[in-house]
PDB file of N, CA and C in Angstrom:
ATOM      1  N   LYS A   1      -0.548   3.523  11.867  1.00 80.00           N
ATOM      2  CA  LYS A   1      -1.750   3.185  12.610  1.00 80.00           C
ATOM      3  C   LYS A   1      -2.999   3.805  12.017  1.00 80.00           C
ATOM      4  N   ASP A   2      -2.814   4.740  11.075  1.00 89.00           N
ATOM      5  CA  ASP A   2      -3.946   5.444  10.500  1.00 89.00           C
ATOM      6  C   ASP A   2      -3.578   5.978   9.125  1.00 89.00           C
ATOM      7  N   GLY A   3      -4.523   5.963   8.198  1.00 93.00           N
ATOM      8  CA  GLY A   3      -4.262   6.450   6.850  1.00 93.00           C
ATOM      9  C   GLY A   3      -3.855   7.912   6.805  1.00 93.00           C
ATOM     10  N   ALA A   4      -4.487   8.737   7.644  1.00 93.00           N
ATOM     11  CA  ALA A   4      -4.128  10.164   7.675  1.00 93.00           C
ATOM     12  C   ALA A   4      -2.678  10.335   8.143  1.00 93.00           C
ATOM     13  N   GLU A   5      -2.286   9.558   9.139  1.00 94.00           N
ATOM     14  CA  GLU A   5      -0.893   9.600   9.608  1.00 94.00           C
ATOM     15  C   GLU A   5       0.051   9.111   8.514  1.00 94.00           C
ATOM     16  N   GLY A   6      -0.374   8.096   7.783  1.00 94.00           N
ATOM     17  CA  GLY A   6       0.435   7.574   6.680  1.00 94.00           C
ATOM     18  C   GLY A   6       0.678   8.618   5.605  1.00 94.00           C
ATOM     19  N   ILE A   7      -0.364   9.391   5.270  1.00 95.00           N
ATOM     20  CA  ILE A   7      -0.213  10.468   4.287  1.00 95.00           C
ATOM     21  C   ILE A   7       0.805  11.483   4.805  1.00 95.00           C
ATOM     22  N   GLY A   8       0.722  11.822   6.079  1.00 95.00           N
ATOM     23  CA  GLY A   8       1.670  12.761   6.673  1.00 95.00           C
ATOM     24  C   GLY A   8       3.101  12.248   6.607  1.00 95.00           C
ATOM     25  N   LYS A   9       3.274  10.970   6.869  1.00 95.00           N
ATOM     26  CA  LYS A   9       4.623  10.386   6.797  1.00 95.00           C
ATOM     27  C   LYS A   9       5.143  10.395   5.363  1.00 95.00           C
ATOM     28  N   LEU A  10       4.283  10.092   4.404  1.00 96.00           N
ATOM     29  CA  LEU A  10       4.696  10.145   2.999  1.00 96.00           C
ATOM     30  C   LEU A  10       5.098  11.566   2.599  1.00 96.00           C
ATOM     31  N   GLU A  11       4.335  12.545   3.058  1.00 96.00           N
ATOM     32  CA  GLU A  11       4.673  13.942   2.773  1.00 96.00           C
ATOM     33  C   GLU A  11       6.063  14.265   3.317  1.00 96.00           C
ATOM     34  N   GLY A  12       6.341  13.810   4.550  1.00 96.00           N
ATOM     35  CA  GLY A  12       7.647  14.041   5.152  1.00 96.00           C
ATOM     36  C   GLY A  12       8.763  13.358   4.387  1.00 96.00           C
ATOM     37  N   LEU A  13       8.515  12.140   3.947  1.00 97.00           N
ATOM     38  CA  LEU A  13       9.517  11.427   3.152  1.00 97.00           C
ATOM     39  C   LEU A  13       9.759  12.116   1.819  1.00 97.00           C
ATOM     40  N   TYR A  14       8.691  12.656   1.237  1.00 97.00           N
ATOM     41  CA  TYR A  14       8.862  13.361  -0.034  1.00 97.00           C
ATOM     42  C   TYR A  14       9.689  14.636   0.157  1.00 97.00           C
ATOM     43  N   GLU A  15       9.450  15.322   1.270  1.00 96.00           N
ATOM     44  CA  GLU A  15      10.259  16.512   1.566  1.00 96.00           C
ATOM     45  C   GLU A  15      11.732  16.146   1.688  1.00 96.00           C
ATOM     46  N   LYS A  16      12.007  15.006   2.271  1.00 96.00           N
ATOM     47  CA  LYS A  16      13.391  14.574   2.478  1.00 96.00           C
ATOM     48  C   LYS A  16      14.043  14.067   1.188  1.00 96.00           C
ATOM     49  N   TYR A  17      13.320  13.239   0.429  1.00 96.00           N
ATOM     50  CA  TYR A  17      13.917  12.570  -0.728  1.00 96.00           C
ATOM     51  C   TYR A  17      13.489  13.130  -2.082  1.00 96.00           C
ATOM     52  N   GLY A  18      12.411  13.875  -2.126  1.00 95.00           N
ATOM     53  CA  GLY A  18      11.922  14.402  -3.394  1.00 95.00           C
ATOM     54  C   GLY A  18      11.623  13.287  -4.375  1.00 95.00           C
ATOM     55  N   LYS A  19      12.016  13.489  -5.621  1.00 91.00           N
ATOM     56  CA  LYS A  19      11.720  12.503  -6.670  1.00 91.00           C
ATOM     57  C   LYS A  19      12.471  11.195  -6.474  1.00 91.00           C
ATOM     58  N   ASP A  20      13.457  11.169  -5.590  1.00 93.00           N
ATOM     59  CA  ASP A  20      14.184   9.931  -5.300  1.00 93.00           C
ATOM     60  C   ASP A  20      13.433   9.031  -4.322  1.00 93.00           C
ATOM     61  N   LEU A  21      12.266   9.459  -3.860  1.00 94.00           N
ATOM     62  CA  LEU A  21      11.498   8.664  -2.900  1.00 94.00           C
ATOM     63  C   LEU A  21      11.245   7.254  -3.419  1.00 94.00           C
ATOM     64  N   GLN A  22      10.987   7.114  -4.705  1.00 86.00           N
ATOM     65  CA  GLN A  22      10.738   5.798  -5.297  1.00 86.00           C
ATOM     66  C   GLN A  22      11.903   4.842  -5.076  1.00 86.00           C
ATOM     67  N   ASN A  23      13.104   5.377  -4.987  1.00 90.00           N
ATOM     68  CA  ASN A  23      14.281   4.545  -4.751  1.00 90.00           C
ATOM     69  C   ASN A  23      14.463   4.198  -3.277  1.00 90.00           C
ATOM     70  N   GLU A  24      13.829   4.959  -2.407  1.00 93.00           N
ATOM     71  CA  GLU A  24      13.969   4.755  -0.962  1.00 93.00           C
ATOM     72  C   GLU A  24      12.826   3.945  -0.361  1.00 93.00           C
ATOM     73  N   LEU A  25      11.635   4.112  -0.893  1.00 94.00           N
ATOM     74  CA  LEU A  25      10.436   3.447  -0.377  1.00 94.00           C
ATOM     75  C   LEU A  25       9.932   2.493  -1.449  1.00 94.00           C
ATOM     76  N   LYS A  26      10.144   1.210  -1.241  1.00 93.00           N
ATOM     77  CA  LYS A  26       9.854   0.207  -2.272  1.00 93.00           C
ATOM     78  C   LYS A  26       8.421  -0.315  -2.241  1.00 93.00           C
ATOM     79  N   ILE A  27       7.776  -0.278  -1.066  1.00 93.00           N
ATOM     80  CA  ILE A  27       6.426  -0.831  -0.936  1.00 93.00           C
ATOM     81  C   ILE A  27       5.747  -0.205   0.275  1.00 93.00           C
ATOM     82  N   ILE A  28       4.444  -0.071   0.202  1.00 95.00           N
ATOM     83  CA  ILE A  28       3.634   0.366   1.334  1.00 95.00           C
ATOM     84  C   ILE A  28       2.733  -0.801   1.705  1.00 95.00           C
ATOM     85  N   ILE A  29       2.764  -1.176   2.968  1.00 91.00           N
ATOM     86  CA  ILE A  29       1.891  -2.248   3.467  1.00 91.00           C
ATOM     87  C   ILE A  29       0.892  -1.590   4.407  1.00 91.00           C
ATOM     88  N   SER A  30      -0.384  -1.787   4.113  1.00 93.00           N
ATOM     89  CA  SER A  30      -1.427  -1.083   4.854  1.00 93.00           C
ATOM     90  C   SER A  30      -2.528  -2.035   5.291  1.00 93.00           C
ATOM     91  N   ASP A  31      -3.034  -1.771   6.473  1.00 92.00           N
ATOM     92  CA  ASP A  31      -4.249  -2.429   6.936  1.00 92.00           C
ATOM     93  C   ASP A  31      -5.426  -1.761   6.224  1.00 92.00           C
ATOM     94  N   VAL A  32      -6.597  -2.334   6.333  1.00 91.00           N
ATOM     95  CA  VAL A  32      -7.798  -1.724   5.782  1.00 91.00           C
ATOM     96  C   VAL A  32      -8.545  -0.980   6.887  1.00 91.00           C
ATOM     97  N   GLU A  33      -8.703  -1.624   8.034  1.00 91.00           N
ATOM     98  CA  GLU A  33      -9.451  -1.027   9.143  1.00 91.00           C
ATOM     99  C   GLU A  33      -8.527  -0.145   9.980  1.00 91.00           C
ATOM    100  N   MET A  34      -8.743   1.157   9.876  1.00 90.00           N
ATOM    101  CA  MET A  34      -7.963   2.125  10.645  1.00 90.00           C
ATOM    102  C   MET A  34      -8.873   3.297  10.998  1.00 90.00           C
ATOM    103  N   PRO A  35      -8.573   3.977  12.105  1.00 89.00           N
ATOM    104  CA  PRO A  35      -9.385   5.146  12.467  1.00 89.00           C
ATOM    105  C   PRO A  35      -9.107   6.327  11.525  1.00 89.00           C
ATOM    106  N   GLN A  36      -9.952   7.286  11.510  1.00 90.00           N
ATOM    107  CA  GLN A  36      -9.863   8.532  10.738  1.00 90.00           C
ATOM    108  C   GLN A  36      -9.861   8.311   9.236  1.00 90.00           C
ATOM    109  N   MET A  37      -8.943   7.537   8.698  1.00 94.00           N
ATOM    110  CA  MET A  37      -8.898   7.258   7.255  1.00 94.00           C
ATOM    111  C   MET A  37      -8.566   5.784   7.073  1.00 94.00           C
ATOM    112  N   ASP A  38      -9.497   5.028   6.484  1.00 94.00           N
ATOM    113  CA  ASP A  38      -9.239   3.597   6.298  1.00 94.00           C
ATOM    114  C   ASP A  38      -8.239   3.363   5.172  1.00 94.00           C
ATOM    115  N   GLY A  39      -7.804   2.134   5.037  1.00 94.00           N
ATOM    116  CA  GLY A  39      -6.785   1.791   4.058  1.00 94.00           C
ATOM    117  C   GLY A  39      -7.204   2.016   2.617  1.00 94.00           C
ATOM    118  N   PHE A  40      -8.486   1.835   2.314  1.00 94.00           N
ATOM    119  CA  PHE A  40      -8.951   2.048   0.951  1.00 94.00           C
ATOM    120  C   PHE A  40      -8.854   3.526   0.564  1.00 94.00           C
ATOM    121  N   HIS A  41      -9.254   4.414   1.470  1.00 95.00           N
ATOM    122  CA  HIS A  41      -9.143   5.849   1.202  1.00 95.00           C
ATOM    123  C   HIS A  41      -7.677   6.274   1.133  1.00 95.00           C
ATOM    124  N   PHE A  42      -6.880   5.721   2.019  1.00 96.00           N
ATOM    125  CA  PHE A  42      -5.439   5.984   2.033  1.00 96.00           C
ATOM    126  C   PHE A  42      -4.826   5.613   0.676  1.00 96.00           C
ATOM    127  N   ALA A  43      -5.117   4.413   0.197  1.00 96.00           N
ATOM    128  CA  ALA A  43      -4.566   3.948  -1.082  1.00 96.00           C
ATOM    129  C   ALA A  43      -5.062   4.811  -2.238  1.00 96.00           C
ATOM    130  N   SER A  44      -6.330   5.160  -2.213  1.00 96.00           N
ATOM    131  CA  SER A  44      -6.888   5.987  -3.273  1.00 96.00           C
ATOM    132  C   SER A  44      -6.176   7.336  -3.344  1.00 96.00           C
ATOM    133  N   LYS A  45      -5.918   7.937  -2.202  1.00 96.00           N
ATOM    134  CA  LYS A  45      -5.208   9.225  -2.175  1.00 96.00           C
ATOM    135  C   LYS A  45      -3.784   9.070  -2.711  1.00 96.00           C
ATOM    136  N   ILE A  46      -3.121   8.000  -2.327  1.00 95.00           N
ATOM    137  CA  ILE A  46      -1.749   7.774  -2.788  1.00 95.00           C
ATOM    138  C   ILE A  46      -1.713   7.566  -4.301  1.00 95.00           C
ATOM    139  N   LYS A  47      -2.600   6.734  -4.796  1.00 95.00           N
ATOM    140  CA  LYS A  47      -2.586   6.400  -6.220  1.00 95.00           C
ATOM    141  C   LYS A  47      -3.059   7.561  -7.099  1.00 95.00           C
ATOM    142  N   ASN A  48      -3.693   8.562  -6.513  1.00 96.00           N
ATOM    143  CA  ASN A  48      -4.100   9.746  -7.255  1.00 96.00           C
ATOM    144  C   ASN A  48      -3.119  10.901  -7.097  1.00 96.00           C
ATOM    145  N   ASP A  49      -2.015  10.648  -6.456  1.00 96.00           N
ATOM    146  CA  ASP A  49      -0.975  11.665  -6.250  1.00 96.00           C
ATOM    147  C   ASP A  49       0.240  11.272  -7.095  1.00 96.00           C
ATOM    148  N   THR A  50       0.612  12.083  -8.053  1.00 94.00           N
ATOM    149  CA  THR A  50       1.697  11.730  -8.971  1.00 94.00           C
ATOM    150  C   THR A  50       3.016  11.462  -8.255  1.00 94.00           C
ATOM    151  N   ARG A  51       3.204  12.010  -7.065  1.00 95.00           N
ATOM    152  CA  ARG A  51       4.447  11.786  -6.328  1.00 95.00           C
ATOM    153  C   ARG A  51       4.545  10.360  -5.786  1.00 95.00           C
ATOM    154  N   PHE A  52       3.405   9.737  -5.517  1.00 95.00           N
ATOM    155  CA  PHE A  52       3.389   8.455  -4.821  1.00 95.00           C
ATOM    156  C   PHE A  52       2.776   7.308  -5.611  1.00 95.00           C
ATOM    157  N   LYS A  53       2.143   7.597  -6.735  1.00 93.00           N
ATOM    158  CA  LYS A  53       1.324   6.580  -7.403  1.00 93.00           C
ATOM    159  C   LYS A  53       2.098   5.356  -7.888  1.00 93.00           C
ATOM    160  N   HIS A  54       3.403   5.464  -8.036  1.00 93.00           N
ATOM    161  CA  HIS A  54       4.186   4.326  -8.530  1.00 93.00           C
ATOM    162  C   HIS A  54       4.678   3.407  -7.408  1.00 93.00           C
ATOM    163  N   ILE A  55       4.424   3.765  -6.162  1.00 94.00           N
ATOM    164  CA  ILE A  55       4.837   2.917  -5.039  1.00 94.00           C
ATOM    165  C   ILE A  55       3.766   1.842  -4.846  1.00 94.00           C
ATOM    166  N   PRO A  56       4.139   0.574  -4.911  1.00 95.00           N
ATOM    167  CA  PRO A  56       3.142  -0.501  -4.745  1.00 95.00           C
ATOM    168  C   PRO A  56       2.535  -0.499  -3.340  1.00 95.00           C
ATOM    169  N   ILE A  57       1.260  -0.831  -3.276  1.00 95.00           N
ATOM    170  CA  ILE A  57       0.544  -0.939  -1.999  1.00 95.00           C
ATOM    171  C   ILE A  57       0.049  -2.367  -1.843  1.00 95.00           C
ATOM    172  N   LEU A  58       0.364  -2.961  -0.715  1.00 92.00           N
ATOM    173  CA  LEU A  58      -0.090  -4.299  -0.364  1.00 92.00           C
ATOM    174  C   LEU A  58      -0.978  -4.181   0.864  1.00 92.00           C
ATOM    175  N   PHE A  59      -2.221  -4.630   0.749  1.00 92.00           N
ATOM    176  CA  PHE A  59      -3.120  -4.653   1.901  1.00 92.00           C
ATOM    177  C   PHE A  59      -2.885  -5.934   2.684  1.00 92.00           C
ATOM    178  N   ASN A  60      -2.853  -5.806   4.000  1.00 87.00           N
ATOM    179  CA  ASN A  60      -2.727  -6.946   4.906  1.00 87.00           C
ATOM    180  C   ASN A  60      -3.809  -6.748   5.968  1.00 87.00           C
ATOM    181  N   SER A  61      -4.913  -7.451   5.803  1.00 86.00           N
ATOM    182  CA  SER A  61      -6.095  -7.164   6.606  1.00 86.00           C
ATOM    183  C   SER A  61      -6.737  -8.425   7.169  1.00 86.00           C
ATOM    184  N   SER A  62      -7.482  -8.242   8.250  1.00 82.00           N
ATOM    185  CA  SER A  62      -8.266  -9.354   8.795  1.00 82.00           C
ATOM    186  C   SER A  62      -9.602  -9.486   8.057  1.00 82.00           C
ATOM    187  N   ILE A  63      -9.929  -8.516   7.225  1.00 80.00           N
ATOM    188  CA  ILE A  63     -11.169  -8.564   6.445  1.00 80.00           C
ATOM    189  C   ILE A  63     -10.953  -9.474   5.235  1.00 80.00           C
ATOM    190  N   SER A  64     -11.745 -10.531   5.170  1.00 80.00           N
ATOM    191  CA  SER A  64     -11.602 -11.473   4.062  1.00 80.00           C
ATOM    192  C   SER A  64     -12.789 -11.334   3.113  1.00 80.00           C
ATOM    193  N   GLY A  65     -12.699 -11.982   1.997  1.00 80.00           N
ATOM    194  CA  GLY A  65     -13.796 -11.993   1.036  1.00 80.00           C
ATOM    195  C   GLY A  65     -13.434 -11.290  -0.247  1.00 80.00           C
ATOM    196  N   GLU A  66     -14.079 -11.721  -1.306  1.00 86.00           N
ATOM    197  CA  GLU A  66     -13.801 -11.182  -2.635  1.00 86.00           C
ATOM    198  C   GLU A  66     -14.156  -9.703  -2.755  1.00 86.00           C
ATOM    199  N   PHE A  67     -15.200  -9.254  -2.055  1.00 86.00           N
ATOM    200  CA  PHE A  67     -15.579  -7.846  -2.132  1.00 86.00           C
ATOM    201  C   PHE A  67     -14.429  -6.952  -1.682  1.00 86.00           C
ATOM    202  N   SER A  68     -13.795  -7.305  -0.566  1.00 88.00           N
ATOM    203  CA  SER A  68     -12.687  -6.498  -0.054  1.00 88.00           C
ATOM    204  C   SER A  68     -11.482  -6.556  -0.976  1.00 88.00           C
ATOM    205  N   LYS A  69     -11.187  -7.723  -1.501  1.00 88.00           N
ATOM    206  CA  LYS A  69     -10.068  -7.853  -2.444  1.00 88.00           C
ATOM    207  C   LYS A  69     -10.326  -7.008  -3.691  1.00 88.00           C
ATOM    208  N   GLU A  70     -11.537  -7.056  -4.206  1.00 90.00           N
ATOM    209  CA  GLU A  70     -11.885  -6.272  -5.394  1.00 90.00           C
ATOM    210  C   GLU A  70     -11.819  -4.780  -5.089  1.00 90.00           C
ATOM    211  N   LYS A  71     -12.324  -4.378  -3.941  1.00 91.00           N
ATOM    212  CA  LYS A  71     -12.255  -2.964  -3.542  1.00 91.00           C
ATOM    213  C   LYS A  71     -10.796  -2.527  -3.452  1.00 91.00           C
ATOM    214  N   GLY A  72      -9.941  -3.379  -2.931  1.00 90.00           N
ATOM    215  CA  GLY A  72      -8.514  -3.074  -2.857  1.00 90.00           C
ATOM    216  C   GLY A  72      -7.918  -2.844  -4.234  1.00 90.00           C
ATOM    217  N   ARG A  73      -8.277  -3.675  -5.195  1.00 92.00           N
ATOM    218  CA  ARG A  73      -7.792  -3.499  -6.571  1.00 92.00           C
ATOM    219  C   ARG A  73      -8.335  -2.206  -7.185  1.00 92.00           C
ATOM    220  N   GLU A  74      -9.606  -1.915  -6.918  1.00 94.00           N
ATOM    221  CA  GLU A  74     -10.241  -0.717  -7.482  1.00 94.00           C
ATOM    222  C   GLU A  74      -9.549   0.567  -7.039  1.00 94.00           C
ATOM    223  N   VAL A  75      -9.048   0.593  -5.811  1.00 94.00           N
ATOM    224  CA  VAL A  75      -8.405   1.815  -5.301  1.00 94.00           C
ATOM    225  C   VAL A  75      -6.913   1.846  -5.586  1.00 94.00           C
ATOM    226  N   GLY A  76      -6.412   0.836  -6.295  1.00 93.00           N
ATOM    227  CA  GLY A  76      -5.010   0.852  -6.699  1.00 93.00           C
ATOM    228  C   GLY A  76      -4.102  -0.089  -5.951  1.00 93.00           C
ATOM    229  N   GLY A  77      -4.660  -0.942  -5.110  1.00 93.00           N
ATOM    230  CA  GLY A  77      -3.836  -1.913  -4.393  1.00 93.00           C
ATOM    231  C   GLY A  77      -3.197  -2.910  -5.340  1.00 93.00           C
ATOM    232  N   ASP A  78      -1.981  -3.292  -5.031  1.00 92.00           N
ATOM    233  CA  ASP A  78      -1.229  -4.225  -5.873  1.00 92.00           C
ATOM    234  C   ASP A  78      -1.292  -5.653  -5.347  1.00 92.00           C
ATOM    235  N   GLY A  79      -1.839  -5.825  -4.156  1.00 90.00           N
ATOM    236  CA  GLY A  79      -1.989  -7.140  -3.560  1.00 90.00           C
ATOM    237  C   GLY A  79      -2.863  -7.047  -2.328  1.00 90.00           C
ATOM    238  N   TYR A  80      -3.428  -8.197  -1.915  1.00 90.00           N
ATOM    239  CA  TYR A  80      -4.324  -8.225  -0.755  1.00 90.00           C
ATOM    240  C   TYR A  80      -4.134  -9.555  -0.042  1.00 90.00           C
ATOM    241  N   LEU A  81      -3.771  -9.488   1.224  1.00 85.00           N
ATOM    242  CA  LEU A  81      -3.569 -10.689   2.033  1.00 85.00           C
ATOM    243  C   LEU A  81      -4.429 -10.652   3.282  1.00 85.00           C
ATOM    244  N   ILE A  82      -4.820 -11.820   3.726  1.00 83.00           N
ATOM    245  CA  ILE A  82      -5.528 -11.948   4.991  1.00 83.00           C
ATOM    246  C   ILE A  82      -4.474 -12.155   6.075  1.00 83.00           C
ATOM    247  N   LYS A  83      -4.608 -11.430   7.207  1.00 78.00           N
ATOM    248  CA  LYS A  83      -3.635 -11.536   8.298  1.00 78.00           C
ATOM    249  C   LYS A  83      -3.684 -12.924   8.890  1.00 78.00           C
ATOM    250  N   PHE A  84      -2.739 -13.447   9.412  1.00 69.00           N
ATOM    251  CA  PHE A  84      -1.345 -13.267   9.115  1.00 69.00           C
ATOM    252  C   PHE A  84      -0.812 -14.632   8.759  1.00 69.00           C
ATOM    253  N   GLN A  85      -0.442 -14.755   7.529  1.00 72.00           N
ATOM    254  CA  GLN A  85       0.116 -15.985   6.996  1.00 72.00           C
ATOM    255  C   GLN A  85       1.520 -15.637   6.516  1.00 72.00           C
ATOM    256  N   PRO A  86       2.528 -15.834   7.355  1.00 78.00           N
ATOM    257  CA  PRO A  86       3.881 -15.359   7.046  1.00 78.00           C
ATOM    258  C   PRO A  86       4.421 -15.793   5.682  1.00 78.00           C
ATOM    259  N   LYS A  87       4.224 -17.030   5.293  1.00 81.00           N
ATOM    260  CA  LYS A  87       4.767 -17.490   4.019  1.00 81.00           C
ATOM    261  C   LYS A  87       4.087 -16.775   2.851  1.00 81.00           C
ATOM    262  N   LYS A  88       2.763 -16.664   2.904  1.00 81.00           N
ATOM    263  CA  LYS A  88       2.041 -15.967   1.850  1.00 81.00           C
ATOM    264  C   LYS A  88       2.394 -14.480   1.840  1.00 81.00           C
ATOM    265  N   PHE A  89       2.593 -13.912   3.022  1.00 77.00           N
ATOM    266  CA  PHE A  89       2.992 -12.505   3.121  1.00 77.00           C
ATOM    267  C   PHE A  89       4.319 -12.291   2.401  1.00 77.00           C
ATOM    268  N   TYR A  90       5.301 -13.119   2.678  1.00 82.00           N
ATOM    269  CA  TYR A  90       6.606 -13.026   2.031  1.00 82.00           C
ATOM    270  C   TYR A  90       6.475 -13.181   0.511  1.00 82.00           C
ATOM    271  N   GLU A  91       5.722 -14.185   0.084  1.00 84.00           N
ATOM    272  CA  GLU A  91       5.570 -14.441  -1.350  1.00 84.00           C
ATOM    273  C   GLU A  91       4.886 -13.282  -2.059  1.00 84.00           C
ATOM    274  N   GLU A  92       3.887 -12.685  -1.411  1.00 80.00           N
ATOM    275  CA  GLU A  92       3.172 -11.575  -2.039  1.00 80.00           C
ATOM    276  C   GLU A  92       4.037 -10.323  -2.107  1.00 80.00           C
ATOM    277  N   VAL A  93       4.783 -10.032  -1.071  1.00 83.00           N
ATOM    278  CA  VAL A  93       5.703  -8.891  -1.104  1.00 83.00           C
ATOM    279  C   VAL A  93       6.720  -9.099  -2.217  1.00 83.00           C
ATOM    280  N   LYS A  94       7.266 -10.284  -2.317  1.00 86.00           N
ATOM    281  CA  LYS A  94       8.244 -10.591  -3.361  1.00 86.00           C
ATOM    282  C   LYS A  94       7.627 -10.423  -4.749  1.00 86.00           C
ATOM    283  N   ARG A  95       6.405 -10.903  -4.931  1.00 84.00           N
ATOM    284  CA  ARG A  95       5.720 -10.794  -6.224  1.00 84.00           C
ATOM    285  C   ARG A  95       5.515  -9.326  -6.603  1.00 84.00           C
ATOM    286  N   VAL A  96       5.040  -8.526  -5.662  1.00 84.00           N
ATOM    287  CA  VAL A  96       4.780  -7.111  -5.942  1.00 84.00           C
ATOM    288  C   VAL A  96       6.077  -6.374  -6.284  1.00 84.00           C
ATOM    289  N   LEU A  97       7.133  -6.693  -5.584  1.00 86.00           N
ATOM    290  CA  LEU A  97       8.396  -5.978  -5.793  1.00 86.00           C
ATOM    291  C   LEU A  97       9.127  -6.409  -7.048  1.00 86.00           C
ATOM    292  N   THR A  98       8.850  -7.594  -7.548  1.00 85.00           N
ATOM    293  CA  THR A  98       9.591  -8.077  -8.725  1.00 85.00           C
ATOM    294  C   THR A  98       8.766  -8.068  -9.995  1.00 85.00           C
ATOM    295  N   ARG A  99       7.575  -7.537  -9.952  1.00 77.00           N
ATOM    296  CA  ARG A  99       6.743  -7.530 -11.164  1.00 77.00           C
ATOM    297  C   ARG A  99       7.281  -6.525 -12.162  1.00 77.00           C
ATOM    298  N   ASP A 100       6.964  -6.744 -13.402  1.00 69.00           N
ATOM    299  CA  ASP A 100       7.336  -5.831 -14.476  1.00 69.00           C
ATOM    300  C   ASP A 100       6.127  -4.971 -14.824  1.00 69.00           C
ATOM    301  N   ASP A 101       6.301  -3.657 -14.813  1.00 59.00           N
ATOM    302  CA  ASP A 101       5.193  -2.749 -15.186  1.00 59.00           C
ATOM    303  C   ASP A 101       5.290  -2.373 -16.634  1.00 59.00           C
TER     304      ASP A 101
END
């Protein structure tokens, strides 16, 4: 529900799984509009942390427009969807998870 809470949950998962977290957590799906820490700040913190930077982030937001999509890419987002189009959501998650880095 909030980027700050998300960081806390990631910290807890890292304590539990350590370097194996990448094998347990395949993708992070985040909204953009959240209290305390928005999705862009959340993603930026994750992508600047060596423990989490390899986990793909997919934004799923009601905010549309190229500016928001570009901002999502700038902070390390791997995809950006407008809420809620189930077929496109599935296709984008599949694309992010099966891409070759």
